[in-house]
XYZ file of C-alpha atoms in Angstrom:
583
model
C 21.214 16.186 15.767
C 24.446 15.825 17.831
C 27.286 14.367 15.918
C 30.702 13.037 17.064
C 33.268 13.065 14.319
C 33.439 14.468 10.804
C 30.798 14.097 8.115
C 33.188 12.094 6.020
C 33.669 9.511 8.729
C 31.401 6.524 8.238
C 31.596 5.816 11.956
C 30.022 9.138 12.943
C 27.742 8.690 15.945
C 24.386 10.267 16.659
C 22.904 10.700 20.163
C 19.186 10.341 20.786
C 16.888 10.381 23.826
C 14.097 7.822 24.382
C 11.290 8.613 26.800
C 9.915 5.479 28.484
C 6.392 4.824 29.669
C 7.251 6.116 33.132
C 7.641 9.854 32.785
C 10.563 9.993 35.275
C 12.662 7.772 33.088
C 14.581 8.254 29.878
C 17.242 6.250 28.018
C 19.965 7.709 25.942
C 21.773 5.819 23.288
C 24.053 6.374 20.350
C 23.708 5.016 16.825
C 25.659 5.231 13.618
C 24.555 6.100 10.069
C 24.161 2.364 9.054
C 22.106 1.399 12.039
C 18.375 0.643 11.319
C 15.347 1.316 13.490
C 15.471 -2.237 14.771
C 18.806 -1.566 16.401
C 17.379 1.218 18.585
C 14.239 -0.682 19.525
C 16.295 -3.768 20.524
C 18.574 -1.588 22.568
C 15.681 -0.081 24.514
C 14.128 -3.478 25.064
C 17.405 -4.815 26.412
C 17.572 -1.948 28.885
C 13.952 -2.766 30.008
C 14.695 -6.533 30.159
C 12.037 -7.276 27.501
C 12.079 -10.337 25.321
C 8.601 -10.013 23.714
C 9.522 -6.850 21.925
C 7.300 -7.349 18.890
C 4.425 -5.468 20.468
C 6.382 -2.268 20.994
C 7.771 0.552 18.887
C 9.473 3.933 18.916
C 7.450 6.976 17.958
C 8.615 10.470 16.994
C 7.418 13.694 15.418
C 9.287 15.298 12.523
C 9.934 18.997 11.949
C 6.576 19.326 10.180
C 4.709 18.180 13.282
C 3.785 14.900 11.609
C 3.920 11.780 13.844
C 5.683 8.610 12.713
C 6.561 5.149 13.978
C 10.283 4.445 13.531
C 10.578 1.926 10.715
C 12.691 -1.006 11.948
C 13.771 -1.882 8.409
C 15.140 1.552 7.451
C 18.182 3.448 8.670
C 17.515 5.767 11.596
C 19.468 8.673 9.953
C 17.227 8.779 6.928
C 14.094 8.847 9.051
C 15.172 11.603 11.506
C 17.414 13.647 9.238
C 15.599 16.929 9.957
C 15.246 16.438 13.749
C 17.171 18.371 16.295
C 17.328 17.076 18.936
C 16.512 13.387 18.181
C 13.652 12.361 20.511
C 11.682 9.161 20.646
C 8.879 7.767 22.743
C 8.785 4.071 23.684
C 5.168 3.029 23.306
C 2.948 -0.062 22.748
C 2.467 -0.285 18.990
C 0.367 -3.465 18.777
C -1.972 -4.051 21.736
C -2.338 -7.766 22.343
C -5.974 -8.789 22.109
C -5.417 -10.933 25.273
C -2.615 -9.643 27.451
C -2.634 -12.949 29.443
C -1.357 -14.893 26.457
C 1.920 -12.992 26.813
C 4.591 -15.277 28.235
C 6.253 -12.856 30.704
C 4.882 -10.725 33.484
C 7.277 -7.938 32.715
C 5.732 -7.591 29.224
C 2.262 -7.398 30.780
C 3.618 -4.762 33.138
C 4.634 -2.557 30.138
C 1.183 -3.115 28.624
C -0.283 -2.035 31.952
C 1.836 1.197 32.020
C 0.630 2.071 28.494
C -3.034 1.486 29.411
C -2.579 3.531 32.562
C -1.434 6.387 30.317
C -4.358 5.797 27.928
C -6.728 6.044 30.889
C -5.115 9.224 32.115
C -5.095 10.968 28.754
C -8.626 9.904 27.688
C -7.850 7.380 24.923
C -9.151 4.487 27.035
C -12.688 5.788 27.367
C -14.940 4.148 29.922
C -17.964 4.950 32.059
C -17.384 6.827 35.363
C -17.992 3.538 37.342
C -15.433 1.699 35.216
C -13.013 4.603 35.432
C -13.296 4.655 39.219
C -12.644 0.875 39.350
C -9.575 1.116 37.111
C -8.210 4.059 39.084
C -8.816 2.167 42.382
C -6.675 -0.688 40.936
C -3.935 1.795 40.386
C -4.177 3.225 43.877
C -3.983 -0.304 45.357
C -0.936 -1.035 43.262
C 0.762 2.215 44.346
C -0.241 2.446 47.989
C -1.092 -1.064 49.056
C -3.917 -1.778 51.522
C -5.900 1.099 53.020
C -4.411 2.281 56.342
C -6.652 4.769 58.176
C -3.696 6.229 60.050
C -1.690 6.787 56.925
C -4.354 7.528 54.357
C -6.327 10.442 55.745
C -9.161 12.387 54.164
C -9.093 12.523 50.323
C -5.756 10.762 49.998
C -6.284 10.018 46.313
C -6.581 13.643 45.266
C -2.720 13.936 45.166
C -2.730 11.426 42.284
C -3.601 12.271 38.752
C -5.179 9.172 37.226
C -7.990 10.446 34.973
C -8.218 13.195 32.478
C -11.269 14.566 34.240
C -10.933 13.546 37.884
C -13.860 14.971 39.812
C -14.401 14.741 43.582
C -17.336 12.348 43.011
C -15.060 9.940 41.076
C -12.382 10.259 43.762
C -14.872 9.277 46.413
C -15.822 6.227 44.458
C -12.152 5.349 44.011
C -11.557 5.502 47.741
C -14.659 3.465 48.490
C -13.453 0.616 46.169
C -9.905 0.881 47.486
C -11.010 0.605 51.065
C -13.655 -2.126 50.724
C -12.927 -4.344 47.753
C -9.162 -4.515 47.146
C -7.739 -5.332 50.606
C -4.965 -7.878 50.484
C -4.389 -7.741 46.721
C -0.716 -7.446 45.662
C 0.464 -5.098 42.933
C 0.725 -7.976 40.515
C -2.819 -9.058 41.220
C -4.448 -5.644 40.845
C -2.429 -4.954 37.649
C -3.751 -8.204 36.201
C -7.254 -7.153 37.201
C -6.652 -3.769 35.510
C -5.604 -5.564 32.318
C -8.491 -7.977 32.440
C -10.987 -5.048 32.683
C -9.260 -2.703 30.217
C -8.872 -5.242 27.388
C -12.681 -5.749 27.402
C -13.387 -2.022 26.614
C -14.267 -1.053 23.070
C -11.529 1.561 23.023
C -8.755 -0.808 24.058
C -5.797 -0.238 21.731
C -7.505 2.554 19.798
C -5.310 5.371 18.560
C -7.752 7.864 17.050
C -7.135 10.191 14.035
C -9.223 13.290 13.116
C -11.076 13.044 9.815
C -14.308 14.366 8.321
C -17.088 12.828 6.235
C -18.440 14.071 2.916
C -20.928 16.303 4.770
C -18.194 18.004 6.702
C -19.030 16.125 9.988
C -16.035 15.677 12.312
C -15.162 12.025 12.738
C -12.429 10.170 14.504
C -10.808 7.114 13.025
C -9.461 4.379 15.322
C -7.417 1.372 14.335
C -6.769 -1.712 16.512
C -6.721 -5.498 16.512
C -10.423 -5.664 15.747
C -10.381 -3.532 12.621
C -11.114 0.079 11.718
C -13.615 2.071 13.886
C -15.179 5.481 13.375
C -16.553 7.770 16.078
C -18.759 10.851 15.793
C -19.009 12.805 19.033
C -20.034 10.268 21.649
C -21.169 7.567 19.276
C -19.251 4.755 17.566
C -20.712 4.891 14.109
C -18.903 2.096 12.281
C -16.717 -0.943 12.993
C -15.101 -2.427 9.886
C -13.652 -5.796 10.872
C -10.451 -6.913 9.264
C -12.323 -9.891 7.747
C -14.503 -7.416 5.882
C -11.618 -5.207 4.617
C -10.530 -6.228 1.219
C -8.051 -3.447 0.427
C -6.751 -0.235 1.999
C -5.198 2.538 -0.033
C -4.909 6.374 -0.125
C -4.843 9.007 -2.784
C -3.508 12.425 -1.761
C -5.459 13.278 1.424
C -8.059 10.533 0.865
C -7.841 7.346 3.012
C -9.940 4.656 1.303
C -11.224 1.393 2.617
C -12.597 -1.291 0.257
C -15.106 -3.564 1.980
C -16.879 -6.823 1.140
C -20.013 -7.806 3.052
C -21.906 -11.070 3.032
C -25.493 -9.876 2.998
C -26.623 -13.532 2.640
C -24.763 -16.867 2.122
C -24.957 -16.480 -1.704
C -24.235 -12.900 -2.387
C -21.408 -10.435 -1.483
C -21.695 -6.705 -1.604
C -18.792 -4.352 -2.033
C -18.415 -0.888 -0.616
C -15.932 1.825 -0.881
C -15.536 4.079 2.099
C -13.343 7.172 2.052
C -11.993 9.510 4.721
C -10.228 12.715 4.060
C -7.379 13.570 6.335
C -5.926 17.042 7.212
C -2.855 16.639 5.102
C -1.343 14.200 2.649
C 1.312 13.302 5.252
C -1.371 12.586 7.816
C -3.250 10.395 5.349
C -0.070 8.456 4.573
C 0.503 7.927 8.262
C -3.097 6.637 8.785
C -2.750 4.345 5.817
C 0.573 2.910 7.092
C -0.856 2.380 10.616
C -3.866 0.546 9.184
C -1.721 -1.604 6.935
C 0.626 -2.614 9.796
C -2.199 -3.384 12.208
C -4.033 -5.421 9.604
C -0.968 -7.453 8.533
C 0.234 -8.027 12.200
C -3.131 -9.410 13.332
C -4.310 -11.224 10.234
C -1.293 -12.791 8.478
C -0.359 -16.396 9.346
C 3.289 -15.698 8.715
C 5.505 -12.674 8.081
C 6.877 -14.398 5.013
C 3.532 -13.916 3.374
C 3.496 -10.211 3.883
C 3.041 -8.466 0.459
C 4.710 -5.360 -0.728
C 1.961 -2.710 -0.720
C 2.094 0.216 -3.145
C -0.464 3.042 -3.069
C -0.901 6.781 -3.205
C 0.476 7.304 -6.714
C -0.932 9.770 -9.210
C 0.123 11.596 -12.368
C 2.416 13.904 -10.341
C 3.633 11.511 -7.604
C 5.256 8.162 -7.242
C 3.089 6.948 -4.376
C 4.162 5.011 -1.368
C 5.719 1.579 -1.170
C 5.568 -0.331 2.093
C 6.996 -3.636 3.064
C 6.090 -5.143 6.445
C 9.023 -6.181 8.606
C 9.081 -8.202 11.827
C 6.950 -11.109 13.121
C 3.187 -11.278 13.157
C 1.011 -12.131 16.137
C 0.385 -15.734 15.116
C 4.122 -16.443 14.940
C 4.616 -14.955 18.386
C 1.857 -17.046 19.923
C 3.005 -20.218 18.193
C 6.556 -19.753 19.550
C 6.109 -22.332 22.275
C 8.213 -22.761 25.369
C 9.569 -20.318 27.954
C 11.643 -17.448 26.760
C 14.226 -17.786 29.541
C 14.807 -19.899 32.605
C 14.016 -17.175 35.145
C 11.800 -14.115 34.559
C 13.319 -10.761 35.630
C 11.998 -8.967 38.634
C 9.757 -5.947 38.214
C 10.797 -2.874 40.136
C 7.607 -1.130 41.343
C 9.013 0.754 44.301
C 9.584 4.073 42.502
C 6.332 4.476 40.558
C 4.131 6.547 42.769
C 6.152 9.672 42.280
C 5.289 9.675 38.616
C 1.584 9.903 39.395
C 1.564 12.793 41.883
C 0.330 16.186 40.779
C 3.414 17.791 42.374
C 5.587 16.109 39.818
C 4.917 18.815 37.249
C 8.602 19.621 37.079
C 9.161 16.642 34.874
C 10.009 17.770 31.352
C 7.422 17.300 28.656
C 7.420 13.834 27.220
C 7.384 13.210 23.501
C 3.748 12.965 22.485
C 2.664 15.321 25.197
C 1.007 18.655 24.493
C 2.258 21.512 26.640
C -0.668 23.865 26.686
C -4.000 24.266 28.313
C -5.967 25.560 25.346
C -6.440 22.214 23.761
C -9.986 21.517 22.652
C -11.884 18.561 23.986
C -14.199 16.133 22.344
C -16.591 13.726 23.945
C -16.294 10.061 23.054
C -18.696 7.310 23.686
C -18.675 3.576 23.644
C -21.652 2.272 21.834
C -22.715 -1.034 20.263
C -21.349 -1.729 16.812
C -23.470 -0.291 14.018
C -24.836 -2.159 11.092
C -22.310 -1.483 8.452
C -24.405 -2.013 5.388
C -26.879 0.823 6.059
C -24.516 3.746 6.261
C -22.343 2.636 3.383
C -24.895 1.108 1.089
C -23.632 3.111 -1.898
C -20.646 1.371 -3.359
C -19.274 4.559 -4.903
C -16.672 6.632 -3.149
C -18.881 9.724 -2.991
C -21.582 7.693 -1.316
C -19.274 6.634 1.498
C -17.635 8.691 4.157
C -15.538 11.390 2.606
C -13.492 13.358 5.033
C -11.791 16.587 5.320
C -10.286 17.833 8.564
C -8.583 21.179 8.859
C -5.006 21.082 10.024
C -5.308 21.821 13.703
C -2.960 24.159 15.515
C -1.634 23.087 18.947
C -2.640 26.438 20.337
C -6.311 26.872 19.483
C -8.714 28.720 21.733
C -11.315 26.839 23.728
C -14.177 28.167 21.625
C -12.838 26.869 18.312
C -13.209 23.452 16.676
C -12.505 20.723 19.199
C -9.192 19.088 18.668
C -8.399 15.415 19.242
C -5.113 15.471 21.004
C -2.709 12.956 22.340
C -3.043 14.229 25.600
C -0.331 12.026 26.394
C 2.450 11.676 28.637
C 3.174 14.581 30.943
C 1.874 15.275 34.364
C 2.009 19.004 33.879
C -0.212 18.726 30.870
C -2.713 16.624 32.878
C -2.934 19.214 35.616
C -4.182 21.769 33.106
C -7.274 19.740 32.113
C -9.234 20.180 35.263
C -11.799 22.700 34.056
C -15.259 21.086 33.395
C -16.641 21.152 29.883
C -19.186 23.647 28.930
C -21.287 21.064 27.024
C -22.959 17.872 27.983
C -23.810 14.589 26.263
C -25.607 11.402 27.087
C -23.558 8.786 28.960
C -23.343 5.381 27.481
C -23.735 2.537 29.918
C -20.971 0.176 30.935
C -22.148 -2.272 28.359
C -22.160 0.349 25.708
C -25.883 0.785 25.184
C -26.832 3.953 23.369
C -29.497 6.223 24.883
C -29.069 5.183 28.515
C -28.811 8.224 30.653
C -26.330 8.888 33.369
C -24.042 11.514 34.851
C -20.355 12.129 34.741
C -19.914 11.657 31.013
C -18.420 15.124 30.757
C -15.467 13.914 32.884
C -14.071 11.790 30.137
C -12.791 12.773 26.780
C -11.454 10.851 23.894
C -8.015 12.291 23.021
C -6.242 11.871 19.723
C -2.809 10.425 20.134
C -1.945 11.508 16.587
C -2.389 15.202 16.438
C 0.546 17.575 16.054
C 0.268 19.446 19.312
C 2.175 16.749 21.119
C 5.245 17.330 23.177
C 7.195 15.731 20.472
C 6.261 18.704 18.320
C 6.822 21.128 21.273
C 10.305 19.799 21.770
C 11.033 20.138 18.066
C 9.902 23.767 18.295
C 12.086 24.415 21.342
C 15.055 22.462 20.120
C 17.279 25.473 20.162
C 16.795 25.613 23.961
C 16.306 22.051 24.920
C 18.529 20.147 22.572
C 21.605 20.195 24.771
C 19.701 19.533 27.923
C 17.587 16.598 26.701
C 20.754 14.724 25.699
C 22.274 14.686 29.145
C 23.516 11.544 30.885
C 20.828 8.776 30.920
C 18.946 8.196 34.147
C 20.003 4.978 35.784
C 17.062 2.667 36.500
C 16.639 2.725 40.295
C 17.129 -0.319 42.462
C 14.312 -1.592 44.730
C 13.853 0.589 47.775
C 15.292 3.699 46.230
C 13.464 6.599 44.656
C 14.774 8.376 41.573
C 15.626 12.063 41.807
C 13.182 14.150 39.703
C 14.399 15.322 36.388
C 15.427 18.964 36.243
C 12.928 21.471 34.875
C 13.666 22.485 31.309
C 15.312 25.857 30.820
C 13.469 28.818 29.340
C 12.996 28.211 25.590
C 15.290 30.171 23.359
C 13.600 31.682 20.275
C 14.462 29.737 17.165
C 16.099 31.992 14.641
C 15.203 32.133 11.013
C 18.358 30.258 10.098
C 17.429 27.280 12.274
C 13.909 27.066 10.886
C 13.729 24.363 8.213
C 12.677 25.570 4.796
C 9.322 24.350 3.449
C 9.210 22.793 0.032
C 7.586 25.024 -2.552
C 6.550 23.444 -5.812
C 6.381 26.667 -7.785
C 9.864 27.674 -6.749
C 11.203 24.371 -8.096
C 8.997 23.870 -11.133
C 9.086 27.355 -12.726
C 12.892 27.730 -12.869
C 13.301 24.101 -14.074
C 10.726 24.665 -16.846
C 12.424 27.909 -18.009
C 15.803 26.261 -18.094
C 14.479 23.349 -20.159
C 12.567 25.595 -22.559
C 15.654 27.827 -23.054
C 17.883 24.869 -23.614
C 15.492 23.409 -26.267
C 15.267 26.773 -28.001
C 19.038 27.192 -28.203
C 19.437 23.589 -29.395
C 16.834 24.222 -32.171
C 18.574 27.355 -33.324
C 21.911 25.582 -33.371
C 20.543 22.653 -35.477
C 18.643 24.874 -37.992
C 21.257 27.652 -38.430
C 24.459 25.631 -38.292
C 26.170 24.428 -41.495
C 27.812 21.538 -39.741
C 27.636 18.309 -41.719
C 27.147 16.336 -38.538
C 23.832 18.155 -37.938
C 22.788 17.901 -41.587
C 21.031 14.580 -40.951
C 18.927 16.207 -38.272
C 17.979 19.095 -40.455
C 16.652 16.710 -43.180
C 14.317 14.896 -40.819
C 10.685 15.509 -41.900
C 9.803 16.814 -38.431
C 12.656 19.380 -38.562
C 11.653 20.391 -42.107
C 8.017 21.057 -40.974
C 9.283 22.853 -37.854
C 11.483 25.123 -39.948
C 8.875 25.863 -42.600
C 5.809 26.367 -40.380
C 7.288 27.833 -37.217
C 10.932 28.699 -37.317
C 11.091 30.757 -40.520
C 7.871 32.756 -39.783
C 9.093 33.456 -36.278
C 12.445 34.593 -37.532
C 10.911 36.812 -40.220
C 8.610 38.289 -37.612
C 11.505 39.122 -35.252
C 13.499 40.553 -38.274
C 10.721 42.993 -39.088
C 10.227 44.053 -35.532
C 13.994 44.603 -35.087
C 14.069 46.628 -38.360
C 11.282 48.911 -37.127
C 13.031 49.539 -33.856
C 16.297 50.420 -35.555
C 14.727 52.651 -38.221
């Protein structure tokens, strides 16, 4: 954390770096100790000329590799106090159910950039045919109409658009680009991309690894429709927000309370639980679910309740208060936002998609390694909820336990859901085909229909700790000074930005720079001994002193019983032992 000024100065400034949705762009800004998260988000939105900022957020990973959304209602310093350097990622937090209800094209363009990332990193799962169509839209937006003289041979191979981009898919992309998209402008194909993407079942899904009570690996997704669970290539459950009565967590257990209308007269309640890798991961999933549910279901932000959960005998629990507007308030805000919409600069984008752009530094939320496991993901019809969760007890639901995954696991170990997110260099390393196969769901999501090419798409977790946010935290000793260089000016139309310099070789983090981990025993045992010793000394002082002030205490019935039954026998025992030792 870079500081300017002394610690005693209330105007001390902190410097942070924000990675945008385009990997070639970062924004740097300064904030003070009293500034809240809303200040940073509004600053970034001003730089991007965004007025509809309610759908976006800033994401970061702390020193324990746990991902967080920056809370707009809390001070930034308290949320990132252990980070060095301070790194954020500007991302879509709430995916609009219908992007075309947004008022400005520049907002839809940011949604398009986010979905393009989701497609590249496997979060936006689709069939091979759908993936080829979406990728062809991107090619048309980047290159324009097909020109046989300019676009020779396999001209799309220099672009990295899909997590598993095979030659067969590239041929289909070129066919669509050459025959179906001629004459369409970038704005038109981007709208077509949005129209297709928002219809997919995985639109807006940010999956989290969990396990059920049988130890089966599941992935939990949360979006505007509700809470979804996936097992391998199947979508096993879809709990709609209308069916969710309550969400809470206890320790590592994420619990969903459901109410179903089995018939018009009766309602049946179910409790479904998922166990997360850590308590911090569970708290993050719970908070994401609460925010998504409130944003998409509340009629007004003034009706947002204060939610408290997670407490137990040894902990206080978590208190959460929703801040900001909800979707209904945004949509009911009638009228144009400004007289003239800002222009969108698309002239510089193609450089960010080319495979040769691997010199771009790792983006927050991007893993930097090739050993990340892969998991297949499928898009299937919604399952009947009542059957799998017919038992209303917690142990009859889905109990989950997921081991804490390392960002550097071998390929032959447990597959890891990863936010294969935001860096071209990372994407280049995921070209090897999978060793396993699975059935391919159809475009409509029908289970059991065969096909080929399913192995080319994988559902990646944008939550796990092996993101570049974590990587940059690890390498902060070597990258901290470099990542806080001067901000990159947004290029004007017709100009191309210079590529960012490659990060220097990482400097090993010394033991002194490594944050200490909290140890309960180291804190509890000394405290207990101090309290016990203090009570013993106070008891001896009261019982042995002749002070009249303490005479009242000595005459208390409790003190009389303590002296007669415990203190005097213990004193006599010690006197005898001491006499034997001295004789």
